PDB file of C-alpha atoms in Angstrom:
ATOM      1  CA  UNK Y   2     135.570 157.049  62.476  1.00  0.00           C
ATOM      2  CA  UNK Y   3     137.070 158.632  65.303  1.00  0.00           C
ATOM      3  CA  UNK Y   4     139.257 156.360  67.613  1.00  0.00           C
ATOM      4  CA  UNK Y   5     139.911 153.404  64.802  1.00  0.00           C
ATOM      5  CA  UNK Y   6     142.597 155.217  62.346  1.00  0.00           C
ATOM      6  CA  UNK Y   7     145.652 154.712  65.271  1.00  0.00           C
ATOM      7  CA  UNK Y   8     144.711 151.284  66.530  1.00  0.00           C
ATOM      8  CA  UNK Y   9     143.765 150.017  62.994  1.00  0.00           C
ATOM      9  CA  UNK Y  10     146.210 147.125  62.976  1.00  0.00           C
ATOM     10  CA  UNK Y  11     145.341 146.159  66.482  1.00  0.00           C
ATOM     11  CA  UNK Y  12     141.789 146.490  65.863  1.00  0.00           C
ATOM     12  CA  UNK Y  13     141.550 144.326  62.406  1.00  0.00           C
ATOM     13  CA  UNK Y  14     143.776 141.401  64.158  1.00  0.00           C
ATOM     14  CA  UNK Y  15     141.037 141.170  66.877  1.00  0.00           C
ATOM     15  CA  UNK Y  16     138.295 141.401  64.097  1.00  0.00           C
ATOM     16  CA  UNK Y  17     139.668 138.779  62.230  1.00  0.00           C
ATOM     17  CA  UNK Y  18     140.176 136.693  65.348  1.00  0.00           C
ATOM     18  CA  UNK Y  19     136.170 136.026  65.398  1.00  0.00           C
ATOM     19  CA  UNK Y  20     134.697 133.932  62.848  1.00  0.00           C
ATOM     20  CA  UNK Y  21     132.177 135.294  60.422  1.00  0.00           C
ATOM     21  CA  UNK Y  22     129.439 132.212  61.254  1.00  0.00           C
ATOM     22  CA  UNK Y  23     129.855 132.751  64.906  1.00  0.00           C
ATOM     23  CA  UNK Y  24     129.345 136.827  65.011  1.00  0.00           C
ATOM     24  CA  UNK Y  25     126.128 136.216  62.450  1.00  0.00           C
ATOM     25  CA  UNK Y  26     124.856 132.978  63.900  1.00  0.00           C
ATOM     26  CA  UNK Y  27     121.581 134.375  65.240  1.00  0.00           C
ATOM     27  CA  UNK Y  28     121.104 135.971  61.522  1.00  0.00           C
ATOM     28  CA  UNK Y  29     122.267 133.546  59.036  1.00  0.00           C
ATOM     29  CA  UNK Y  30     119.230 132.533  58.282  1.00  0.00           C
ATOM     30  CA  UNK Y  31     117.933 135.479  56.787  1.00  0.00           C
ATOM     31  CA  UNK Y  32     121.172 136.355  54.759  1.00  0.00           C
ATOM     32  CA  UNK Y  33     120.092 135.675  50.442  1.00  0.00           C
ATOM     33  CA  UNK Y  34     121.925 132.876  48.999  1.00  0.00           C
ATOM     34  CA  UNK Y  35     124.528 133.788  46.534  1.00  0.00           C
ATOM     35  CA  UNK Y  36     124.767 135.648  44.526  1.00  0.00           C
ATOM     36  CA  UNK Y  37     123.419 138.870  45.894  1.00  0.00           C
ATOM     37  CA  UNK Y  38     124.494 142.208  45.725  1.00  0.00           C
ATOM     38  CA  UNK Y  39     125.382 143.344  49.507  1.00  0.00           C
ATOM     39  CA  UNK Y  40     126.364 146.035  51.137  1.00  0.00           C
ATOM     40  CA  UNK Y  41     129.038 145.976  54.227  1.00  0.00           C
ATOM     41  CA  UNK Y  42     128.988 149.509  55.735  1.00  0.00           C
ATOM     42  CA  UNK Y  43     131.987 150.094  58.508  1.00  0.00           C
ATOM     43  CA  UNK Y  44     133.342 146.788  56.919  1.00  0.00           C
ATOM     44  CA  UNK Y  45     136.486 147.580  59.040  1.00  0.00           C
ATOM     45  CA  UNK Y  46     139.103 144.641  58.599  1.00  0.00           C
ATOM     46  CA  UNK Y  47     137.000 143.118  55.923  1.00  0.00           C
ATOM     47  CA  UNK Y  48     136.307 139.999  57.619  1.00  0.00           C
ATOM     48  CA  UNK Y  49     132.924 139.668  56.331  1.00  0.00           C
ATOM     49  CA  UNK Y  50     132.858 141.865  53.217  1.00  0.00           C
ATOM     50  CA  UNK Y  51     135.688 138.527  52.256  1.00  0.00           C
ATOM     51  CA  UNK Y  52     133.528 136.094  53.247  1.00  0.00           C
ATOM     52  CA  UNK Y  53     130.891 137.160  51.663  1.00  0.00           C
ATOM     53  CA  UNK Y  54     132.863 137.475  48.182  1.00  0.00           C
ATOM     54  CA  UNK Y  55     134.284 134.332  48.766  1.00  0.00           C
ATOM     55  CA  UNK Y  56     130.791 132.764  48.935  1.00  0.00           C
ATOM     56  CA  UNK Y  57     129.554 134.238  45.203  1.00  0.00           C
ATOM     57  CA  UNK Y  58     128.074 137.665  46.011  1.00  0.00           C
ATOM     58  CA  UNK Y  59     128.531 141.070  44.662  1.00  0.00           C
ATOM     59  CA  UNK Y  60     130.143 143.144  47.920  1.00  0.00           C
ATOM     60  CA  UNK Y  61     130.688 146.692  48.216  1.00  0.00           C
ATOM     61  CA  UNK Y  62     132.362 147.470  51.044  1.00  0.00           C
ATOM     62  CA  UNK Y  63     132.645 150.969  53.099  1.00  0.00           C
ATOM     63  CA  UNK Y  64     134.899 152.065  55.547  1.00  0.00           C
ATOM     64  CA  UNK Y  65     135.575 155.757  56.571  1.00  0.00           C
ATOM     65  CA  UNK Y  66     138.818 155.183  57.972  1.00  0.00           C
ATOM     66  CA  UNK Y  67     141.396 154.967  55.504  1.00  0.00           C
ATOM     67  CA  UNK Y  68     143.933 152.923  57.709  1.00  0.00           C
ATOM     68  CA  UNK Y  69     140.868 150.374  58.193  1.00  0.00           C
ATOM     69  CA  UNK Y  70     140.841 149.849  54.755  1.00  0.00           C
ATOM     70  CA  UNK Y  71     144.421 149.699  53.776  1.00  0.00           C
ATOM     71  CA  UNK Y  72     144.600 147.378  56.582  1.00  0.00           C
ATOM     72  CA  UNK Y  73     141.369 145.243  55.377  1.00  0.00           C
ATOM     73  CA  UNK Y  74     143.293 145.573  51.484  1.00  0.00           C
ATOM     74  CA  UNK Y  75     146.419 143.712  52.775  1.00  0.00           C
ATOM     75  CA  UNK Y  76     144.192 140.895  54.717  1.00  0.00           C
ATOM     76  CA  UNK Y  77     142.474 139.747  52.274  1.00  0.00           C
ATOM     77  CA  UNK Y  78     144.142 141.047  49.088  1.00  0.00           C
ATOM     78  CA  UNK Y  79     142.235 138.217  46.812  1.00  0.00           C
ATOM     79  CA  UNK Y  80     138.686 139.148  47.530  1.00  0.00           C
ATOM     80  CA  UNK Y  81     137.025 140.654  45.144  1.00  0.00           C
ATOM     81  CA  UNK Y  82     135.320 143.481  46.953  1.00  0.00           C
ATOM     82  CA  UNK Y  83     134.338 147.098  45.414  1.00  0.00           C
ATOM     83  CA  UNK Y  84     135.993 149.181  48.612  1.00  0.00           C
ATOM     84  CA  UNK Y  85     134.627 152.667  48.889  1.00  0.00           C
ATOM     85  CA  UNK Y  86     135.271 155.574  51.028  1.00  0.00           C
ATOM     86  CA  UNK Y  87     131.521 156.484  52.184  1.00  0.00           C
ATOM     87  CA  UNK Y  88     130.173 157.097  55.718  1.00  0.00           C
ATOM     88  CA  UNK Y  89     127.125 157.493  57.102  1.00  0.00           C
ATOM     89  CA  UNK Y  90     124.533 159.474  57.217  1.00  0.00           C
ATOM     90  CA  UNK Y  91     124.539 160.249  53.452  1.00  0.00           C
ATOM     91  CA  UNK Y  92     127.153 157.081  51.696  1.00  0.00           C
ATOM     92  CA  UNK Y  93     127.615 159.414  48.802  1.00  0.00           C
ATOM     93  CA  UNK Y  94     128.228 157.572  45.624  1.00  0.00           C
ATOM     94  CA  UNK Y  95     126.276 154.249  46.285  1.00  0.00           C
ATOM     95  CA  UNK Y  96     123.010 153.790  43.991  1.00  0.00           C
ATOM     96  CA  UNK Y  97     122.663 150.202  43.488  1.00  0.00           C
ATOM     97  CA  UNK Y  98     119.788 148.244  44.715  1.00  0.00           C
ATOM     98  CA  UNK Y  99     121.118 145.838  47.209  1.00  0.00           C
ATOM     99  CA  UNK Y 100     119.515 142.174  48.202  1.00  0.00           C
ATOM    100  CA  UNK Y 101     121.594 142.955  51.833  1.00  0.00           C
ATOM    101  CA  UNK Y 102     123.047 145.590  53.781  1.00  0.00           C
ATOM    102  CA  UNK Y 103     125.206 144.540  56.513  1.00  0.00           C
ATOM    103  CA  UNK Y 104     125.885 146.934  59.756  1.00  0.00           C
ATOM    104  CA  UNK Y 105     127.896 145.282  62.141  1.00  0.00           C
ATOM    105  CA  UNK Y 106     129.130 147.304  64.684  1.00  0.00           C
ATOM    106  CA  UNK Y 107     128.578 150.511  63.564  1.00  0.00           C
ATOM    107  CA  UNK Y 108     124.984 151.888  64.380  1.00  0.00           C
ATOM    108  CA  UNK Y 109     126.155 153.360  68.268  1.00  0.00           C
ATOM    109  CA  UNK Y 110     128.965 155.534  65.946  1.00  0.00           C
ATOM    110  CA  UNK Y 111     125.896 157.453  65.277  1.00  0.00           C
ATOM    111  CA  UNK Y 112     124.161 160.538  67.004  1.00  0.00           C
ATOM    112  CA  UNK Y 113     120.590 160.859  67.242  1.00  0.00           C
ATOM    113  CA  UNK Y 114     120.082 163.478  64.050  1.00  0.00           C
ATOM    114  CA  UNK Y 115     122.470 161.340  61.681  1.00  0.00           C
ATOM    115  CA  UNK Y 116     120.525 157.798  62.867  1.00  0.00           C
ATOM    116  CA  UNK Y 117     117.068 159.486  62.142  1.00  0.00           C
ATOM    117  CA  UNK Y 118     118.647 160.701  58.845  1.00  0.00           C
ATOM    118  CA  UNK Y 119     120.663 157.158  58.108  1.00  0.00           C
ATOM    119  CA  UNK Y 120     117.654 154.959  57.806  1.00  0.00           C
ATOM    120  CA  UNK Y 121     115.587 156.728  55.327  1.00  0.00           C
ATOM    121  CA  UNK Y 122     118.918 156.672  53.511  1.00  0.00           C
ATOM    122  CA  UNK Y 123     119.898 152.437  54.074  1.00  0.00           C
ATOM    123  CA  UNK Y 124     116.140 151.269  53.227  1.00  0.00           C
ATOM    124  CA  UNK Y 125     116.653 153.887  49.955  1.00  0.00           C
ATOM    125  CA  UNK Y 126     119.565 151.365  49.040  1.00  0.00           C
ATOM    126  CA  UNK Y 127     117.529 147.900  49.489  1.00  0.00           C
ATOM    127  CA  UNK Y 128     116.143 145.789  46.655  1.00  0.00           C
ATOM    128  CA  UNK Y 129     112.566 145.078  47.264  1.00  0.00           C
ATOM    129  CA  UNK Y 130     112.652 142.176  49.211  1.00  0.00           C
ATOM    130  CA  UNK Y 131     115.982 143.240  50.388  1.00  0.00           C
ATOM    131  CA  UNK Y 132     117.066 142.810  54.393  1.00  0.00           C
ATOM    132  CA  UNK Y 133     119.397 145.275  56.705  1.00  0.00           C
ATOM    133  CA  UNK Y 134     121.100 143.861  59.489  1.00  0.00           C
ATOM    134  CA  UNK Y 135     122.547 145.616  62.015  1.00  0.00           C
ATOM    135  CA  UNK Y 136     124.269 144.940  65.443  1.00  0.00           C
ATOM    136  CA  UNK Y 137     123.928 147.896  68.197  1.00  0.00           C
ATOM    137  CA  UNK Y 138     126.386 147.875  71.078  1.00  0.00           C
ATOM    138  CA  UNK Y 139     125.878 148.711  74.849  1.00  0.00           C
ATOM    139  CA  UNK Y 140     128.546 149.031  77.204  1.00  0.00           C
ATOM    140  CA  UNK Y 141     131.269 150.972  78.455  1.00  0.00           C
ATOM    141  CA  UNK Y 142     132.845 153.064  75.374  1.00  0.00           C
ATOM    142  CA  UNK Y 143     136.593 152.486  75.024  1.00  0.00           C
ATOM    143  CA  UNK Y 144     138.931 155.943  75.672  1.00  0.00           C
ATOM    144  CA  UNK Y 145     138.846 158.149  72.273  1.00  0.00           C
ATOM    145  CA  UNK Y 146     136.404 156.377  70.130  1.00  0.00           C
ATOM    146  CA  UNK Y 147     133.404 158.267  69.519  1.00  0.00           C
ATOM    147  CA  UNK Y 148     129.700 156.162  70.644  1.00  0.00           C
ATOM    148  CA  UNK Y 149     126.489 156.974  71.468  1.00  0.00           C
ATOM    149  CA  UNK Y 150     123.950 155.431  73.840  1.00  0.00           C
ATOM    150  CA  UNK Y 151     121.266 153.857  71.078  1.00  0.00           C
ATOM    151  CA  UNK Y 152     117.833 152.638  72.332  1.00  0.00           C
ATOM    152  CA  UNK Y 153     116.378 149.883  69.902  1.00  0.00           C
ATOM    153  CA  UNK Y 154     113.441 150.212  70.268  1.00  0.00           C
ATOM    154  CA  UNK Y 155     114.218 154.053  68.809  1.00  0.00           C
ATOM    155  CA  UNK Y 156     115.540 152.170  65.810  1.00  0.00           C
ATOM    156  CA  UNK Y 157     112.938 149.746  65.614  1.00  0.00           C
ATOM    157  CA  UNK Y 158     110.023 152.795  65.156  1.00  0.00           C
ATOM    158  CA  UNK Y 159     112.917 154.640  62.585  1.00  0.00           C
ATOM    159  CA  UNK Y 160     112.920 151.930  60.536  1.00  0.00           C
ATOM    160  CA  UNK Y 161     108.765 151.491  60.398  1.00  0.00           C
ATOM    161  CA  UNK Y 162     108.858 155.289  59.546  1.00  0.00           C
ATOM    162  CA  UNK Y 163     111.219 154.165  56.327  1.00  0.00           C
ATOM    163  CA  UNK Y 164     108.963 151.318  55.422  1.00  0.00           C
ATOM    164  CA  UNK Y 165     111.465 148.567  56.823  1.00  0.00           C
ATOM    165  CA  UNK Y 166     109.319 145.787  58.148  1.00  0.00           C
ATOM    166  CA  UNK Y 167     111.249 144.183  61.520  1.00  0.00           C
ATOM    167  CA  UNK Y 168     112.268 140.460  61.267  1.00  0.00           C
ATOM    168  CA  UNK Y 169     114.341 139.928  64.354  1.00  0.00           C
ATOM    169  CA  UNK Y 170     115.139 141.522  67.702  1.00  0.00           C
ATOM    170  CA  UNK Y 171     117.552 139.976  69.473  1.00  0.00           C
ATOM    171  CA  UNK Y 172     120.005 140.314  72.405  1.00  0.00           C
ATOM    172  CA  UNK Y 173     123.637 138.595  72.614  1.00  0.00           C
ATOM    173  CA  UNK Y 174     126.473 138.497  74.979  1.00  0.00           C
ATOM    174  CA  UNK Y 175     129.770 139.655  73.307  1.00  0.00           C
ATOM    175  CA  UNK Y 176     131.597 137.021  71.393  1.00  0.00           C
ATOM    176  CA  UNK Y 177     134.715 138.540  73.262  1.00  0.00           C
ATOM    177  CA  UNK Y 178     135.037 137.734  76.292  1.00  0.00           C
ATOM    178  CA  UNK Y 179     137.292 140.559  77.829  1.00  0.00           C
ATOM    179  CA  UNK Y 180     134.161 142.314  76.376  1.00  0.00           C
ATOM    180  CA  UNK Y 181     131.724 139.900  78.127  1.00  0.00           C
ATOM    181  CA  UNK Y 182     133.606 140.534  81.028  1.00  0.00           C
ATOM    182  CA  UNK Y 183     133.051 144.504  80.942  1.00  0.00           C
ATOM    183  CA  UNK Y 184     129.471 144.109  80.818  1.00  0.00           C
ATOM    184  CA  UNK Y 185     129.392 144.780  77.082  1.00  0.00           C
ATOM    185  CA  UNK Y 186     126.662 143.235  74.832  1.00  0.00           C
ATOM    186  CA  UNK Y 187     124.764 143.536  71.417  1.00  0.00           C
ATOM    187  CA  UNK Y 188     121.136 144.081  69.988  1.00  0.00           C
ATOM    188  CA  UNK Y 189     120.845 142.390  66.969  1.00  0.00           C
ATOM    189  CA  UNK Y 190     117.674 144.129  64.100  1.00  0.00           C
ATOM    190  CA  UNK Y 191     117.146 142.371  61.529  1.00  0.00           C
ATOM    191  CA  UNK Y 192     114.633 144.658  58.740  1.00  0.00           C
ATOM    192  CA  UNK Y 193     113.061 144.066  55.432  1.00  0.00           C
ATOM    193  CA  UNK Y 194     112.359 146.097  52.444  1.00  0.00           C
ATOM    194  CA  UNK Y 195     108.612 144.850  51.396  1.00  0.00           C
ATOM    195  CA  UNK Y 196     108.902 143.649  47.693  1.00  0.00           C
TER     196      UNK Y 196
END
């Protein structure tokens, strides 16, 4: 992902320097109890693709950026997560069923054609039953990284159009609060797979 590969140390420390259960409050609820098989798409430092190992499930982890996920490899060497390099629209290579796929920060990395073309593609991956999460920023983009303006409700009617029923539709402040303080905050979608 364009902008992440020369600031990937810098980026992961201020990843890791917000807690997995305070970025997903709003959405813990609806995450499957272990074990599940999930999917972490742009897991960048690994943060939660770890957590999520740690707690009993089965995570596969993505992450373009192949200095994001030597970086994520060194944090949390232990984990046991199946790292792949796959991107969006298409994640080539993934075929599983999974009971969650996780989107955190990556949905505004997307232009219009490969969003319209992503969703058919994520609700492919769920188990019946299965939820995607996803968090959409708004704000002022940060100089060389590559973002797009996303309208949820844009999103919302995508994911209908793939069968994904919507569970949640929230907005959040930042958790950061030099982000807070640039006027920078979230949509949180929560979406289910019928079973």
């Amino acid at each position: 992902m364009q902008g992440y590969g020369a600031q990937a140390e810098l980026l992961a420390a201020r990843y890791e320097s917000l807690a997995f259960a305070a970025v997903h409050a709003s959405v813990l609820d609806l995450f499957p109890p272990p074990p599940a098989h999930v999917l972490d798409i742009g897991a960048g430092s690994g943060r939660d693709a770890a957590h999520l190992a740690d707690l009993g499930h089965a995570v596969t982890a993505t992450e373009p950026s192949p200095e994001m996920r030597a970086a994520a490899r060194r944090l949390h060497p232990e984990a046991r997560i199946d790292w792949r390099d796959a991107a969006l629209p298409a994640l080539p290579g993934l075929t599983a069923p999974f009971d969650l796929v996780l989107l955190t920060a990556v949905w505004m990395h997307l232009d219009g054609p490969e969003r319209a073309a992503a969703l058919p593609r994520l609700a492919q991956l769920l188990a019946p039953g299965g939820r995607l999460i996803l968090s959409i920023r708004h704000g002022p983009v940060p100089e060389g990284r590559r973002m797009f303006t996303v309208d949820p409700r844009e999103t919302i009617d995508q994911a209908a159009a793939a069968g994904l029923r919507l569970l949640r539709h929230l907005d959040e402040a930042s958790k950061q609060r030099a982000n807070w303080l640039a006027g920078i905050h979230w949509t949180r979608l929560a979406f289910e797979r019928p079973a």
